[in-house]
Amino acid sequence: MGKTNPPFMTGVPELLVLRLLSQREMYGYELVKSVRVVTSDAISLGEGVIYPVLHGLEKAGALTAKRKPVNGRTRVYYAVTPQGRERLERLSGEWDRVSAGVDSALGEAGHV
Amino acid sequence: MSEYPASAPASEFRALRRELLRGGVAPAMVTRTLAELYDHFEDLEAESMASGCPPAEASAEAMQRLGSRRVLAREVMRHPEFQSWAFRWPWVPAVLRQFVLLTSLASVPVLVVVSRGPVIVRWCVSTGLATLITGGLLLLLARMLIGRLPL
């Protein structure tokens, strides 16, 4: 998480990973590139840091990992499980609540 | 470590491996994480070379984008569920070691008897026969002596 503030970013990589993988299965490198694209480079993950996040979600049952041969190389593709979709819904709800709260606070602070 | 990509700074990966193992991460998880990091490194390196970077620079840039060893190790070790059971419960290997030691000590005589069964049977039979013969001779001798002696 090079350019971002790690304590403030807690839970964000997990949310982004689940959101992107809920659309289609991907491997780590592909996923990091997608994070960059969908956040317009606003969120820059330290690329290797994605793997502990993926493995943690897999251990929690939110993701499955499958090895697939692609162009003579074996890639580990991750996909969201039904449990992962539930987790994504919960995290999205929490994020909306927090974000609405921060927006409201910033709006009020602007009017003070 | 033959699985490293030829151009990867192997010492960095080795050092990360050592650091993770020292930090109590399960060996299987260490191997898997490093394997995926190598793959990622190769992709980053290929991306840099495709954009016109010379191989040496591409390798350095790929390592930089992958993240520092310290950060990678910290992020992996932040997950207690990645730790090996021996690290989580250090008393288990100690108890197992003692159990194996005691079991092997107790089973050694039994194993010796089982593996040298025929020899032991021969020894028992010959000792028994020798006892019988000696005893019989002694009894005969005693009887002869007692028979001659007026009681």
XYZ file of C-alpha atoms in Angstrom:
263
model
C 0.000 0.000 0.000
C 2.708 2.362 -1.019
C 0.997 5.709 -1.608
C -1.912 5.292 0.795
C -2.219 5.553 4.546
C -2.274 1.936 5.785
C -4.390 2.403 8.973
C -6.990 4.363 7.004
C -6.954 1.692 4.294
C -7.843 -1.179 6.628
C -10.397 -3.391 4.906
C -10.252 -1.527 1.579
C -8.052 -4.049 -0.287
C -10.380 -6.829 0.881
C -13.436 -4.942 -0.345
C -11.853 -4.207 -3.731
C -10.634 -7.779 -4.156
C -14.057 -9.225 -3.392
C -15.788 -6.708 -5.657
C -13.506 -7.375 -8.627
C -13.510 -11.131 -8.189
C -17.306 -11.168 -7.925
C -17.342 -10.068 -11.576
C -14.915 -12.719 -12.882
C -12.100 -14.939 -11.677
C -8.584 -13.492 -11.877
C -4.990 -14.180 -10.866
C -2.942 -11.879 -8.652
C -1.177 -9.769 -11.286
C -4.411 -9.320 -13.244
C -6.224 -8.327 -10.069
C -3.674 -5.645 -9.110
C -3.920 -4.170 -12.599
C -7.719 -4.144 -12.328
C -7.568 -2.360 -8.952
C -5.479 0.348 -10.591
C -7.873 0.694 -13.504
C -11.132 0.745 -11.523
C -9.802 3.199 -8.934
C -8.138 5.369 -11.621
C -4.792 4.888 -9.825
C -6.239 6.489 -6.663
C -5.488 3.302 -4.741
C -2.106 1.796 -5.346
C -1.563 -1.541 -3.665
C 1.983 -2.725 -2.986
C 1.684 -5.470 -5.577
C 2.987 -8.355 -3.489
C 0.681 -7.406 -0.634
C -2.280 -8.716 -2.612
C -1.280 -12.334 -1.880
C -1.698 -12.304 1.905
C -5.108 -10.678 1.322
C -6.083 -13.378 -1.194
C -4.800 -16.218 0.983
C -6.543 -14.798 4.038
C -9.859 -14.579 2.194
C -9.363 -18.093 0.881
C -8.717 -19.402 4.400
C -11.874 -17.631 5.551
C -13.835 -19.444 2.829
C -14.609 -16.272 0.864
C -12.494 -17.293 -2.147
C -11.477 -20.441 -3.947
C -8.132 -20.864 -5.693
C -7.670 -22.990 -8.798
C -4.457 -23.676 -10.728
C -4.835 -23.307 -14.493
C -2.245 -23.730 -17.234
C -2.100 -20.580 -19.398
C 0.437 -20.165 -22.230
C 2.753 -22.791 -20.750
C 2.579 -21.296 -17.251
C 0.454 -22.264 -14.299
C -1.601 -19.445 -12.857
C -3.602 -19.446 -9.640
C -7.064 -18.088 -10.371
C -9.236 -16.821 -7.529
C -13.034 -16.759 -7.536
C -15.618 -15.621 -4.994
C -17.655 -18.224 -3.115
C -21.265 -17.678 -1.949
C -19.794 -16.938 1.489
C -17.538 -14.351 -0.144
C -20.543 -12.678 -1.801
C -22.227 -12.382 1.588
C -19.046 -10.893 2.990
C -18.874 -8.449 0.073
C -22.453 -7.310 0.724
C -21.719 -6.793 4.391
C -18.469 -4.891 3.716
C -20.113 -2.767 1.011
C -22.889 -1.851 3.445
C -20.338 -0.893 6.103
C -18.345 1.103 3.573
C -21.479 3.004 2.407
C -22.350 3.838 6.003
C -18.827 5.048 6.857
C -18.467 6.943 3.599
C -21.876 8.641 4.075
C -20.852 9.588 7.612
C -17.533 11.063 6.449
C -19.232 12.910 3.574
C -21.770 14.356 5.976
C -19.058 15.413 8.424
C -17.008 17.024 5.655
C -20.110 18.800 4.312
C -20.993 20.174 7.743
C -17.391 21.172 8.390
C -17.476 23.092 5.098
C -20.533 25.039 6.231
C -19.145 25.923 9.671
C 15.671 -22.794 -4.916
C 15.672 -23.799 -8.576
C 12.130 -22.492 -8.952
C 13.304 -18.869 -8.936
C 13.057 -17.095 -12.267
C 16.554 -16.842 -13.738
C 16.553 -13.039 -13.532
C 14.988 -12.714 -10.081
C 17.157 -11.332 -7.309
C 17.266 -14.763 -5.707
C 18.828 -13.480 -2.501
C 15.781 -11.257 -1.845
C 13.411 -14.188 -2.217
C 15.612 -16.417 -0.083
C 15.775 -13.765 2.603
C 11.990 -13.360 2.509
C 11.573 -17.108 2.805
C 13.877 -17.207 5.854
C 12.098 -14.255 7.436
C 8.658 -15.803 7.000
C 9.766 -19.170 8.363
C 11.435 -17.478 11.326
C 8.193 -15.574 11.877
C 6.332 -18.881 12.290
C 4.513 -18.932 8.930
C 3.642 -22.502 7.898
C 6.172 -23.852 5.356
C 3.405 -24.724 2.866
C 2.069 -21.178 3.025
C 5.587 -19.756 2.586
C 6.171 -21.901 -0.505
C 2.830 -20.941 -2.005
C 3.221 -17.215 -1.319
C 6.718 -17.170 -2.795
C 5.611 -19.140 -5.863
C 2.886 -16.594 -6.570
C 5.275 -13.722 -5.915
C 7.754 -15.219 -8.447
C 4.986 -15.432 -11.030
C 3.998 -11.850 -10.324
C 7.631 -10.785 -10.569
C 7.916 -12.431 -13.991
C 4.796 -10.634 -15.208
C 6.067 -7.279 -13.954
C 9.449 -7.855 -15.511
C 7.890 -8.814 -18.852
C 5.687 -5.707 -18.696
C 8.716 -3.465 -18.118
C 10.719 -5.097 -20.902
C 7.759 -4.754 -23.265
C 7.782 -1.026 -22.549
C 11.432 -0.865 -23.629
C 13.270 -1.259 -20.322
C 16.622 -3.114 -20.467
C 16.497 -6.487 -18.633
C 18.541 -5.370 -15.600
C 16.387 -2.287 -15.059
C 13.213 -4.263 -15.677
C 14.211 -6.717 -12.972
C 14.946 -3.948 -10.467
C 11.714 -2.146 -11.300
C 9.725 -5.365 -10.943
C 11.209 -5.961 -7.486
C 10.399 -2.415 -6.463
C 6.790 -2.727 -7.616
C 6.427 -6.052 -5.846
C 7.140 -4.316 -2.537
C 9.917 -4.302 -0.004
C 10.789 -7.523 1.799
C 9.982 -5.894 5.146
C 6.474 -4.877 4.049
C 5.752 -8.230 2.390
C 6.897 -10.155 5.453
C 4.891 -7.911 7.782
C 1.718 -8.315 5.715
C 2.007 -12.114 5.642
C 2.839 -12.357 9.349
C -0.119 -10.140 10.226
C -2.340 -13.192 9.598
C -2.222 -15.553 12.579
C -4.061 -18.181 10.519
C -0.940 -18.571 8.324
C 1.198 -19.660 11.264
C 2.303 -23.260 11.562
C 0.763 -25.322 14.359
C 4.228 -25.879 15.816
C 4.612 -22.094 16.174
C 1.111 -21.625 17.587
C 1.379 -24.471 20.099
C 5.108 -24.958 20.775
C 4.363 -27.457 23.556
C 2.867 -29.956 21.053
C 6.178 -30.906 19.360
C 7.835 -31.187 22.791
C 5.134 -33.566 24.030
C 5.235 -35.534 20.770
C 9.034 -35.863 20.996
C 8.783 -37.237 24.533
C 6.013 -39.614 23.499
C 7.999 -40.943 20.531
C 11.106 -41.358 22.706
C 9.256 -43.267 25.428
C 7.371 -45.423 22.914
C 10.549 -46.362 21.085
C 12.351 -47.133 24.341
C 9.543 -49.437 25.417
C 9.185 -51.088 22.044
C 12.881 -51.820 21.431
C 12.945 -55.034 23.569
C 9.699 -56.228 22.008
C 11.010 -55.559 18.505
C 14.261 -57.377 19.292
C 12.332 -60.434 20.537
C 10.086 -60.408 17.461
C 12.948 -59.969 14.980
C 15.157 -62.669 16.624
C 12.341 -65.035 17.490
C 13.874 -68.307 16.156
C 17.190 -67.656 17.933
C 15.419 -66.953 21.216
C 13.260 -70.096 20.857
C 16.383 -72.218 20.151
C 18.111 -70.638 23.171
C 15.093 -71.350 25.415
C 14.779 -74.963 24.192
C 18.497 -75.684 24.614
C 18.600 -74.017 28.051
C 15.518 -75.988 29.080
C 17.007 -79.235 27.807
C 20.321 -78.510 29.553
C 18.438 -77.775 32.801
C 16.473 -80.990 32.455
C 19.569 -83.136 31.770
C 21.609 -81.521 34.535
C 18.679 -81.774 36.950
C 18.092 -85.410 36.000
C 21.750 -86.280 36.488
C 21.808 -84.516 39.852
C 18.647 -86.333 40.916
C 20.137 -89.679 39.831
C 23.327 -88.921 41.678
C 21.412 -87.879 44.797
C 19.328 -91.026 44.660
C 22.421 -93.166 44.328
C 24.083 -91.379 47.216
C 20.946 -91.477 49.354
C 20.447 -95.126 48.476
C 23.922 -96.016 49.785
C 23.647 -93.922 52.914
C 21.745 -95.465 55.771
C 19.046 -92.933 56.727
